[in-house]
Short mmCIF file of C-alpha atoms and ligand atoms in Angstrom, two decimals:
data_model
loop_
_atom_site.label_atom_id
_atom_site.label_comp_id
_atom_site.label_asym_id
_atom_site.label_seq_id
_atom_site.Cartn_x
_atom_site.Cartn_y
_atom_site.Cartn_z
CA MET W 230 24.27 -28.36 -6.61
CA LYS W 231 22.90 -30.90 -4.16
CA GLU W 232 23.43 -28.39 -1.35
CA ARG W 233 21.60 -25.67 -3.21
CA GLU W 234 18.64 -27.92 -3.79
CA ALA W 235 18.62 -28.97 -0.17
CA LEU W 236 18.70 -25.36 1.07
CA LEU W 237 15.93 -24.20 -1.21
CA LYS W 238 13.76 -27.14 -0.21
CA ARG W 239 14.50 -26.50 3.44
CA ALA W 240 13.43 -22.85 3.18
CA ALA W 241 10.32 -23.88 1.25
CA GLU W 242 9.48 -26.48 3.88
CA HIS W 243 9.87 -23.93 6.69
CA THR W 244 7.67 -21.46 4.81
CA ILE W 245 4.99 -24.05 4.21
CA ARG W 246 4.96 -25.05 7.90
CA TYR W 247 4.90 -21.37 8.95
CA LEU W 248 1.87 -20.72 6.77
CA GLU W 249 0.17 -23.94 7.88
CA ASN W 250 0.42 -22.82 11.47
CA VAL W 251 -0.36 -19.14 10.99
CA ASP W 252 -4.01 -19.40 12.05
CA GLN W 253 -3.30 -21.58 15.13
CA ARG W 254 -0.83 -19.26 16.85
CA PRO W 255 -1.44 -15.92 18.59
CA VAL W 256 -1.79 -13.25 15.90
CA ARG W 257 0.47 -10.85 17.76
CA ALA W 258 4.23 -11.35 17.80
CA SER W 259 4.90 -12.79 21.25
CA ALA W 260 8.71 -12.68 21.37
CA THR W 261 10.34 -9.62 22.89
CA SER W 262 13.15 -7.82 21.10
CA GLN W 263 15.44 -8.92 23.92
CA GLU W 264 14.62 -12.59 23.33
CA LEU W 265 15.08 -12.26 19.59
CA TYR W 266 18.30 -10.35 19.98
CA GLU W 267 19.77 -12.85 22.39
CA ARG W 268 18.75 -15.74 20.20
CA LEU W 269 20.22 -14.29 17.00
CA SER W 270 23.03 -11.88 17.75
CA ASP W 271 25.84 -14.06 19.04
CA ALA W 272 26.43 -15.93 15.79
CA PHE W 273 28.91 -14.05 13.60
CA ARG W 274 31.97 -16.28 13.75
CA GLN W 275 35.24 -16.81 11.97
CA GLY W 276 34.61 -19.61 9.50
CA GLY W 277 30.87 -19.02 9.42
CA GLU W 278 28.20 -21.61 9.95
CA ASP W 279 26.41 -24.33 8.08
CA PRO W 280 23.74 -22.59 5.92
CA SER W 281 21.01 -25.06 6.79
CA SER W 282 21.40 -24.28 10.48
CA VAL W 283 21.26 -20.56 9.67
CA ILE W 284 18.00 -21.11 7.81
CA ASP W 285 16.64 -23.14 10.70
CA ALA W 286 17.57 -20.48 13.25
CA ILE W 287 15.85 -17.71 11.31
CA ALA W 288 12.77 -19.80 10.62
CA GLU W 289 12.51 -20.79 14.28
CA ALA W 290 12.68 -17.15 15.38
CA ALA W 291 9.93 -16.23 12.91
CA LYS W 292 7.44 -18.45 14.72
CA ASN W 293 6.87 -15.90 17.47
CA GLY W 294 8.95 -12.99 16.22
CA THR W 295 6.45 -12.07 13.52
CA ALA W 296 2.85 -10.90 13.60
CA ALA W 297 0.60 -13.34 11.75
CA THR W 298 -0.16 -10.95 8.91
CA GLN W 299 -0.46 -13.95 6.59
CA GLY W 300 -3.35 -15.33 8.60
CA GLY W 301 -7.03 -14.53 8.34
CA ARG W 302 -7.34 -12.50 11.52
CA PHE W 303 -4.83 -9.69 11.18
CA PHE W 304 -6.70 -6.40 10.76
CA GLY W 305 -4.02 -3.92 11.75
CA PHE W 306 -2.85 -0.97 9.64
CA VAL W 307 -3.79 -1.66 6.00
CA VAL W 308 -1.40 -4.40 5.07
CA GLY W 309 -3.04 -7.34 3.34
CA GLY W 310 -1.50 -10.79 3.10
CA SER W 311 -0.08 -12.45 0.06
CA LEU W 312 -1.96 -14.92 -2.08
CA PRO W 313 -0.21 -18.31 -2.36
CA VAL W 314 0.45 -17.79 -6.07
CA SER W 315 2.11 -14.47 -5.33
CA THR W 316 4.36 -15.95 -2.65
CA ALA W 317 5.24 -18.81 -4.98
CA THR W 318 6.06 -16.57 -7.92
CA ASP W 319 8.03 -14.29 -5.63
CA TRP W 320 10.21 -17.32 -4.91
CA LEU W 321 10.78 -17.60 -8.64
CA VAL W 322 11.81 -13.95 -8.69
CA SER W 323 14.31 -14.52 -5.88
CA GLY W 324 15.58 -17.66 -7.55
CA TRP W 325 16.22 -15.92 -10.87
CA ASP W 326 17.73 -12.87 -9.13
CA GLN W 327 17.08 -10.78 -12.20
CA ASN W 328 17.88 -7.10 -12.24
CA ALA W 329 14.62 -5.73 -13.57
CA ALA W 330 15.95 -2.24 -14.29
CA ILE W 331 17.21 -2.78 -17.80
CA TYR W 332 15.56 -4.57 -20.70
CA VAL W 333 18.63 -6.49 -21.84
CA LEU W 334 19.22 -7.79 -18.32
CA SER W 335 15.77 -9.29 -18.14
CA PRO W 336 13.48 -9.18 -21.15
CA LEU W 337 11.04 -11.37 -19.22
CA ALA W 338 10.76 -8.95 -16.30
CA ALA W 339 10.34 -6.01 -18.69
CA VAL W 340 7.61 -7.72 -20.70
CA ILE W 341 5.75 -8.96 -17.63
CA GLU W 342 5.84 -5.41 -16.23
CA ARG W 343 4.32 -4.16 -19.45
CA ILE W 344 1.55 -6.74 -19.51
CA ALA W 345 0.67 -6.28 -15.82
CA ALA W 346 0.61 -2.52 -16.44
CA GLU W 347 -1.82 -2.96 -19.32
CA TRP W 348 -4.08 -5.08 -17.13
CA ILE W 349 -3.99 -2.57 -14.27
CA LEU W 350 -4.89 0.26 -16.63
CA GLN W 351 -7.81 -1.85 -17.90
CA ILE W 352 -9.06 -2.66 -14.40
CA THR W 353 -8.87 0.92 -13.21
CA GLY W 354 -10.37 2.39 -16.36
CA LEU W 355 -7.27 4.49 -17.01
CA PRO W 356 -6.16 5.21 -20.59
CA ALA W 357 -3.74 2.70 -22.14
CA THR W 358 -1.42 5.61 -22.96
CA TRP W 359 -0.48 6.13 -19.28
CA SER W 360 3.00 5.17 -18.14
CA VAL W 361 3.51 2.75 -15.28
CA GLY W 362 6.43 2.14 -12.91
CA TYR W 363 6.94 -0.46 -10.19
CA VAL W 364 8.43 0.93 -7.00
CA THR W 365 8.86 -0.28 -3.44
CA GLY W 366 5.50 0.92 -2.15
CA GLY W 367 2.93 3.67 -1.91
CA SER W 368 5.44 6.12 -0.49
CA MET W 369 7.71 5.87 -3.51
CA ALA W 370 4.71 5.83 -5.83
CA ASN W 371 3.66 9.16 -4.33
CA PHE W 372 7.23 10.42 -4.59
CA THR W 373 7.56 9.41 -8.24
CA SER W 374 4.18 10.93 -9.10
CA LEU W 375 5.10 14.22 -7.47
CA ALA W 376 8.52 14.25 -9.12
CA ALA W 377 6.76 13.96 -12.49
CA ALA W 378 4.35 16.70 -11.39
CA ARG W 379 7.21 18.98 -10.33
CA ARG W 380 8.99 18.52 -13.65
CA HIS W 381 5.81 19.01 -15.67
CA ALA W 382 4.61 22.08 -13.80
CA LEU W 383 7.98 23.84 -13.99
CA ALA W 384 8.61 22.88 -17.62
CA GLU W 385 5.45 24.80 -18.49
CA GLU W 386 7.17 27.84 -16.97
CA GLY W 387 10.29 27.18 -19.01
CA TRP W 388 12.24 25.84 -16.02
CA ASP W 389 14.21 22.58 -16.14
CA VAL W 390 14.12 21.40 -12.55
CA GLU W 391 16.08 18.23 -13.23
CA ALA W 392 19.03 20.29 -14.47
CA ASP W 393 18.74 23.43 -12.41
CA GLY W 394 17.04 22.42 -9.16
CA LEU W 395 14.60 24.54 -7.24
CA PHE W 396 16.75 27.54 -6.24
CA GLY W 397 15.40 30.44 -8.28
CA ALA W 398 12.60 28.37 -9.82
CA PRO W 399 9.09 29.75 -10.09
CA PRO W 400 7.28 28.82 -6.86
CA ILE W 401 4.88 25.89 -6.98
CA ASP W 402 1.65 25.97 -5.01
CA VAL W 403 1.22 22.58 -3.39
CA VAL W 404 -2.27 21.82 -2.19
CA VAL W 405 -3.12 18.83 0.00
CA SER W 406 -6.15 17.74 1.93
CA GLU W 407 -6.12 17.98 5.71
CA GLU W 408 -6.31 14.21 5.61
CA ALA W 409 -3.43 13.58 3.19
CA HIS W 410 -1.43 10.48 4.11
CA TYR W 411 1.79 11.43 5.88
CA THR W 412 3.86 9.92 3.06
CA ILE W 413 2.72 12.79 0.83
CA ARG W 414 4.60 15.03 3.22
CA THR W 415 7.63 12.73 3.11
CA SER W 416 7.60 12.98 -0.68
CA LEU W 417 7.27 16.75 -0.65
CA ARG W 418 10.23 16.95 1.71
CA MET W 419 12.40 14.76 -0.46
CA LEU W 420 11.45 16.77 -3.54
CA GLY W 421 12.45 20.07 -1.95
CA LEU W 422 8.86 21.28 -2.07
CA GLY W 423 8.59 21.43 1.71
CA GLY W 424 6.48 19.19 3.89
CA GLU W 425 4.78 22.16 5.56
CA ARG W 426 4.84 24.65 2.71
CA VAL W 427 1.39 23.53 1.59
CA ARG W 428 -2.17 24.76 1.50
CA ARG W 429 -4.39 22.40 3.45
CA ILE W 430 -7.94 21.91 2.24
CA ALA W 431 -10.80 21.24 4.64
CA VAL W 432 -12.47 17.84 4.63
CA ASP W 433 -15.97 16.60 5.43
CA ALA W 434 -17.01 14.33 8.30
CA GLN W 435 -15.62 11.23 6.55
CA GLY W 436 -12.32 12.89 5.66
CA ARG W 437 -13.10 13.67 2.01
CA MET W 438 -11.58 16.81 0.50
CA ARG W 439 -14.26 19.44 -0.07
CA PRO W 440 -14.25 20.60 -3.70
CA ASP W 441 -15.77 23.98 -2.74
CA ALA W 442 -12.95 24.57 -0.25
CA LEU W 443 -10.44 23.57 -2.92
CA ALA W 444 -11.97 25.99 -5.42
CA ASP W 445 -11.77 28.79 -2.82
CA ALA W 446 -8.13 28.02 -2.05
CA LEU W 447 -7.12 27.89 -5.71
CA ARG W 448 -8.78 31.21 -6.46
CA ASP W 449 -5.91 33.15 -4.95
CA THR W 450 -3.13 31.14 -6.56
CA SER W 451 -1.46 31.51 -9.92
CA GLY W 452 1.47 29.77 -11.56
CA PRO W 453 2.42 26.11 -11.20
CA CYS W 454 0.14 24.14 -8.91
CA ILE W 455 -0.07 20.54 -7.70
CA VAL W 456 -3.15 19.19 -5.92
CA CYS W 457 -2.83 15.98 -3.88
CA THR W 458 -5.99 13.98 -3.27
CA GLN W 459 -6.63 10.49 -1.99
CA ILE W 460 -8.96 7.59 -2.55
CA GLY W 461 -9.06 5.36 0.48
CA ASN W 462 -8.55 7.28 3.71
CA VAL W 463 -6.45 5.08 6.02
CA ASN W 464 -8.94 5.59 8.83
CA THR W 465 -12.39 5.75 7.25
CA GLY W 466 -11.73 4.30 3.79
CA ALA W 467 -13.43 7.40 2.32
CA PHE W 468 -12.69 8.62 -1.22
CA ASP W 469 -12.12 12.22 -2.23
CA PRO W 470 -14.68 13.09 -4.93
CA ILE W 471 -12.22 12.97 -7.81
CA ASP W 472 -14.65 13.92 -10.58
CA GLU W 473 -15.72 17.12 -8.84
CA ILE W 474 -12.15 17.92 -7.83
CA ALA W 475 -11.03 17.38 -11.43
CA ASP W 476 -13.47 20.11 -12.53
CA VAL W 477 -11.66 22.49 -10.21
CA THR W 478 -8.10 21.45 -11.10
CA ALA W 479 -8.86 21.41 -14.84
CA GLU W 480 -10.13 24.96 -14.72
CA ARG W 481 -7.05 26.05 -12.77
CA GLY W 482 -4.63 24.02 -14.92
CA ALA W 483 -3.26 22.27 -11.83
CA TRP W 484 -1.69 18.82 -11.72
CA LEU W 485 -4.09 16.38 -10.04
CA HIS W 486 -2.43 13.61 -8.04
CA VAL W 487 -4.43 10.77 -6.50
CA ASP W 488 -3.02 8.65 -3.68
CA GLY W 489 -4.89 5.37 -4.06
CA ALA W 490 -2.62 3.12 -2.04
CA PHE W 491 -5.38 0.66 -1.28
CA GLY W 492 -8.48 2.47 -2.56
CA LEU W 493 -7.58 2.20 -6.23
CA TRP W 494 -8.35 -1.52 -6.15
CA ALA W 495 -12.01 -0.71 -5.48
CA SER W 496 -12.14 -0.05 -9.22
CA GLY W 497 -11.86 -3.83 -9.67
CA SER W 498 -15.44 -4.29 -8.49
CA SER W 499 -18.52 -3.01 -10.31
CA SER W 500 -20.12 -2.45 -6.88
CA TYR W 501 -17.37 -0.06 -5.78
CA LYS W 502 -16.14 1.40 -9.06
CA HIS W 503 -18.32 4.48 -8.63
CA LEU W 504 -16.05 5.54 -5.75
CA VAL W 505 -13.20 6.26 -8.19
CA ARG W 506 -15.32 8.16 -10.71
CA GLY W 507 -13.23 10.70 -12.58
CA ILE W 508 -9.91 8.98 -11.91
CA GLU W 509 -9.05 9.05 -15.61
CA ARG W 510 -8.97 12.84 -15.34
CA ALA W 511 -6.05 12.71 -12.90
CA ASP W 512 -2.45 13.40 -13.93
CA SER W 513 -0.91 10.78 -11.65
CA VAL W 514 -2.09 7.96 -9.44
CA ALA W 515 -0.14 6.05 -6.80
CA THR W 516 -1.11 2.63 -5.53
CA ASP W 517 0.18 -0.36 -3.64
CA ALA W 518 0.04 -3.94 -4.82
CA HIS W 519 1.37 -5.24 -1.50
CA LYS W 520 -1.74 -4.07 0.29
CA TRP W 521 -5.06 -5.09 -1.20
CA LEU W 522 -3.80 -6.91 -4.28
CA ASN W 523 -2.13 -9.26 -1.79
CA VAL W 524 1.32 -9.65 -3.32
CA PRO W 525 4.42 -9.88 -1.09
CA TYR W 526 6.42 -6.82 -0.08
CA ASP W 527 7.59 -4.71 -1.61
CA CYS W 528 5.46 -3.49 -4.45
CA GLY W 529 3.99 -0.09 -5.20
CA ILE W 530 2.86 1.20 -8.58
CA VAL W 531 2.93 4.68 -10.09
CA LEU W 532 0.63 5.51 -12.99
CA CYS W 533 1.04 8.72 -14.96
CA ALA W 534 -0.93 10.47 -17.66
CA HIS W 535 2.22 12.19 -18.94
CA PRO W 536 4.79 9.53 -19.87
CA GLU W 537 7.31 12.14 -21.03
CA SER W 538 7.23 13.97 -17.70
CA HIS W 539 7.29 10.69 -15.78
CA ARG W 540 10.25 9.40 -17.72
CA GLY W 541 11.96 12.78 -17.79
CA ALA W 542 11.83 13.01 -14.00
CA MET W 543 13.29 9.54 -13.55
CA THR W 544 15.71 8.68 -16.34
CA LEU W 545 19.37 9.53 -16.23
CA ALA W 546 21.76 8.61 -18.97
CA ALA W 547 24.92 6.66 -18.17
CA ALA W 548 27.71 5.93 -20.58
CA TYR W 549 27.49 2.19 -20.06
CA ILE W 550 23.72 1.86 -20.26
CA GLU W 551 22.05 2.02 -23.58
CA ASP W 552 18.31 1.74 -23.42
CA THR W 553 16.96 -0.68 -25.97
CA PRO W 554 15.22 1.05 -28.86
CA LEU W 555 11.54 0.15 -29.14
CA GLU W 556 11.60 -1.70 -25.84
CA ARG W 557 10.36 -0.49 -22.48
CA ASP W 558 13.32 -0.16 -20.15
CA PRO W 559 11.74 -0.43 -16.70
CA ARG W 560 14.29 1.92 -15.13
CA GLY W 561 12.76 4.82 -17.06
CA PHE W 562 9.83 4.98 -14.65
CA THR W 563 11.32 4.51 -11.19
CA PRO W 564 13.79 6.29 -8.93
CA GLU W 565 15.75 3.09 -8.35
CA GLU W 566 18.05 1.48 -10.84
CA SER W 567 18.79 -2.10 -9.75
CA ARG W 568 15.76 -3.78 -8.32
CA ARG W 569 13.86 -7.04 -8.15
CA ALA W 570 11.30 -8.16 -10.72
CA ARG W 571 8.44 -7.23 -8.42
CA ALA W 572 5.84 -7.12 -11.19
CA VAL W 573 5.98 -10.90 -11.56
CA PRO W 574 3.74 -11.63 -8.53
CA VAL W 575 1.42 -8.81 -9.65
CA TYR W 576 1.09 -10.47 -13.03
CA ALA W 577 0.56 -13.87 -11.41
CA VAL W 578 -2.18 -12.63 -9.08
CA LEU W 579 -4.05 -10.80 -11.83
CA ARG W 580 -3.80 -13.78 -14.18
CA THR W 581 -4.90 -16.20 -11.46
CA LEU W 582 -7.84 -14.15 -10.23
CA GLY W 583 -9.02 -12.65 -13.48
CA PRO W 584 -11.41 -9.71 -13.30
CA SER W 585 -14.09 -11.71 -11.47
CA GLY W 586 -11.66 -13.05 -8.87
CA LEU W 587 -10.35 -9.58 -8.18
CA ALA W 588 -13.90 -8.25 -7.79
CA ASP W 589 -14.61 -11.11 -5.42
CA LEU W 590 -11.54 -10.35 -3.28
CA ILE W 591 -12.55 -6.69 -2.96
CA GLU W 592 -16.20 -7.41 -2.29
CA ARG W 593 -15.45 -10.13 0.26
CA CYS W 594 -13.24 -7.83 2.31
CA CYS W 595 -15.88 -5.09 2.22
CA ARG W 596 -18.58 -7.53 3.26
CA HIS W 597 -16.46 -8.66 6.22
CA ALA W 598 -15.95 -5.01 7.21
CA ARG W 599 -19.71 -4.42 7.18
CA ARG W 600 -20.22 -7.51 9.34
CA PHE W 601 -17.70 -6.22 11.90
CA ALA W 602 -19.48 -2.87 12.03
CA GLU W 603 -22.92 -4.42 12.36
CA ALA W 604 -21.89 -6.84 15.13
CA LEU W 605 -19.98 -4.28 17.17
CA GLU W 606 -22.71 -1.69 16.81
CA GLY W 607 -25.29 -4.34 17.71
CA ALA W 608 -23.37 -4.95 20.94
CA GLY W 609 -23.62 -1.26 21.81
CA HIS W 610 -20.25 0.00 20.58
CA GLU W 611 -20.00 3.10 18.47
CA ILE W 612 -18.90 2.95 14.83
CA LEU W 613 -17.27 6.27 13.97
CA ASN W 614 -17.21 6.08 10.17
CA ASP W 615 -19.50 5.28 7.27
CA VAL W 616 -18.29 1.83 6.31
CA VAL W 617 -18.00 2.45 2.58
CA LEU W 618 -15.15 0.04 1.95
CA ASN W 619 -12.89 -2.21 4.05
CA GLN W 620 -12.18 0.11 7.01
CA VAL W 621 -14.07 0.25 10.31
CA LEU W 622 -13.46 2.64 13.21
CA VAL W 623 -14.89 1.64 16.55
CA SER W 624 -14.98 3.35 19.90
CA PHE W 625 -15.45 1.36 23.10
CA GLY W 626 -16.21 4.45 25.19
CA ASP W 627 -13.77 7.08 26.38
CA ALA W 628 -10.19 7.19 25.10
CA ASP W 629 -8.76 5.25 28.01
CA THR W 630 -11.32 2.46 27.77
CA THR W 631 -10.85 2.18 24.01
CA ARG W 632 -7.10 1.92 24.46
CA ARG W 633 -7.45 -0.74 27.11
CA VAL W 634 -9.82 -2.78 24.97
CA ILE W 635 -7.39 -2.62 22.04
CA SER W 636 -4.61 -3.77 24.28
CA ALA W 637 -6.76 -6.64 25.62
CA ILE W 638 -7.62 -7.71 22.08
CA GLN W 639 -3.97 -7.71 21.07
CA SER W 640 -2.83 -9.76 24.03
CA ASP W 641 -5.71 -12.23 23.68
CA GLY W 642 -4.14 -13.08 20.32
CA THR W 643 -7.25 -14.28 18.45
CA CYS W 644 -6.98 -11.30 16.14
CA TRP W 645 -5.01 -8.06 15.92
CA CYS W 646 -6.23 -4.47 15.48
CA GLY W 647 -4.44 -1.23 16.14
CA GLY W 648 -5.48 2.09 17.55
CA THR W 649 -5.90 5.45 15.86
CA LYS W 650 -7.42 8.86 16.43
CA TRP W 651 -10.36 10.05 14.41
CA LYS W 652 -11.67 13.63 14.71
CA GLY W 653 -9.99 13.87 18.09
CA ARG W 654 -11.39 10.59 19.40
CA ALA W 655 -9.49 7.41 20.21
CA ALA W 656 -10.65 4.52 18.07
CA MET W 657 -9.79 1.00 17.09
CA ARG W 658 -9.21 0.51 13.41
CA ILE W 659 -10.24 -2.66 11.62
CA SER W 660 -8.88 -3.05 8.11
CA VAL W 661 -9.97 -6.11 6.16
CA SER W 662 -7.50 -6.42 3.34
CA SER W 663 -6.42 -10.06 3.16
CA TRP W 664 -7.65 -12.78 0.84
CA ALA W 665 -7.22 -15.20 3.78
CA THR W 666 -10.00 -13.79 5.96
CA THR W 667 -13.03 -16.09 6.07
CA ASP W 668 -16.49 -15.69 7.59
CA ASP W 669 -15.31 -17.88 10.49
CA ASP W 670 -12.30 -15.63 11.06
CA VAL W 671 -14.63 -12.65 11.28
CA GLU W 672 -16.97 -14.36 13.77
CA LEU W 673 -14.08 -15.59 15.95
CA SER W 674 -12.61 -12.09 15.93
CA ILE W 675 -15.92 -10.44 16.81
CA GLU W 676 -16.27 -12.81 19.78
CA ALA W 677 -12.74 -11.95 20.91
CA MET W 678 -13.40 -8.22 20.58
CA LEU W 679 -16.63 -8.39 22.54
CA ARG W 680 -14.97 -10.55 25.18
CA ALA W 681 -12.19 -8.00 25.57
CA ALA W 682 -14.67 -5.13 25.76
CA THR W 683 -16.71 -6.89 28.45
CA SER W 684 -13.74 -7.89 30.59
CA THR W 685 -12.27 -4.40 30.33
CA SER W 686 -15.46 -2.75 31.51
CA GLU W 687 -15.87 -5.34 34.29
CA SER W 688 -12.34 -4.82 35.56
CA ASN W 689 -12.96 -1.04 35.65
CA PRO W 690 -16.64 -0.37 36.23
C1 PLP A 619 -0.10 2.74 2.95
C2 PLP A 619 -0.35 4.05 2.34
C3 PLP A 619 0.69 4.83 1.83
C4 PLP A 619 2.14 4.42 1.95
O1 PLP A 619 2.38 3.24 1.28
P1 PLP A 619 3.65 2.33 1.64
O2 PLP A 619 3.43 1.14 0.76
O3 PLP A 619 3.54 2.01 3.09
O4 PLP A 619 4.87 3.08 1.31
C5 PLP A 619 0.36 6.03 1.23
N1 PLP A 619 -0.91 6.45 1.16
C6 PLP A 619 -1.95 5.74 1.65
C7 PLP A 619 -3.33 6.26 1.52
C8 PLP A 619 -1.70 4.50 2.26
O5 PLP A 619 -2.72 3.78 2.72
#
């Protein structure tokens, strides 16, 4: 008992020190894989090792073997940090080690899932009748949504895909935007719908699906149809016009899926809510809590307008599992069975922030993004997107120069941004999605970016 307490306190102490130091160290991970491997690999011995020294070794390696995504100056990908209350409640989750799949195994996890789901439906303006499942991330939220869509669309044709599979089934037209996130393709592959067997719909200059192009494409389809849209383009942050698209899909009788991995959270702010207009007309929505809601990995959420199709696509009976009548068995809404109680940090963050705190988080990140764009543009660099949300794309000149500036920024270590390609052009992508980013972080990062741009152009006039 004493040892357990000592180990838990030791891990907590390491975590607290790690977080204390996260804004003082280089944002990039500075250790090489070789260093990390050599430090950690030669340690599997007969008789094992004292657990406190194992904890120490791992914690020591984390100091330079991790990117400082928990700090205020990490702007790579779209990852977000985790709010202190979410990290703390995630420790509770690990401590309890509850299997959140089945009500009787963890009534608390099941009830917290339900309450957090109700709150998310309120925030997003989705009907309270929608079903909600907690999965590992946006990828599995897309997968689960499309599994529900597949079941629903084929059931309308009298085909039971869960029992009979896809061989001989009526063909489904799958329609995606040219800018669909690649995980939509992963999901389509896993569902047997084919990653490339899709109709791709043209987008506008910001990457939004064009409703007129969608209407044209749907005109020569008939039978089951699934349309995949997105709110929050990973490059530009742009939102497909869901309300207009819903007019088209409603007329066609197609399933409307919305990938809102980070964009859905814009609905938490009255200033940005208009971007998701029409979302309640969708059939399924996927989102991530581990991105902009700032809970720890891993936590995605699937929301579905058709609970019976959602549940039907996910639930399998087993002789030794009896679902609890009148209770919500969490396993009914996810592909996994055993899993952690990942809704607990979601609940904790929403309860801590409240609606106004959530709005503030969203608006703060968007304000920081605008500041980045204004400062970089002011210094003569080109901003490639309309900064409608938390994403900024910047070009520092030709592709080679832009790449070298990105690399200089990363090795400087003040902040971290990654590269991307937008409309054929190399760009640096700034994503502001962490609660931890302050005005000072933004100014320090801007200085570092401008410094890197200047030294790059001076070294190669
Ligand atoms: C991040 C993201 C995903 C994938 O989510 P994971 O949590 O990484 O699985 C899907 N779609 C969009 C738009 C995203 O931004």
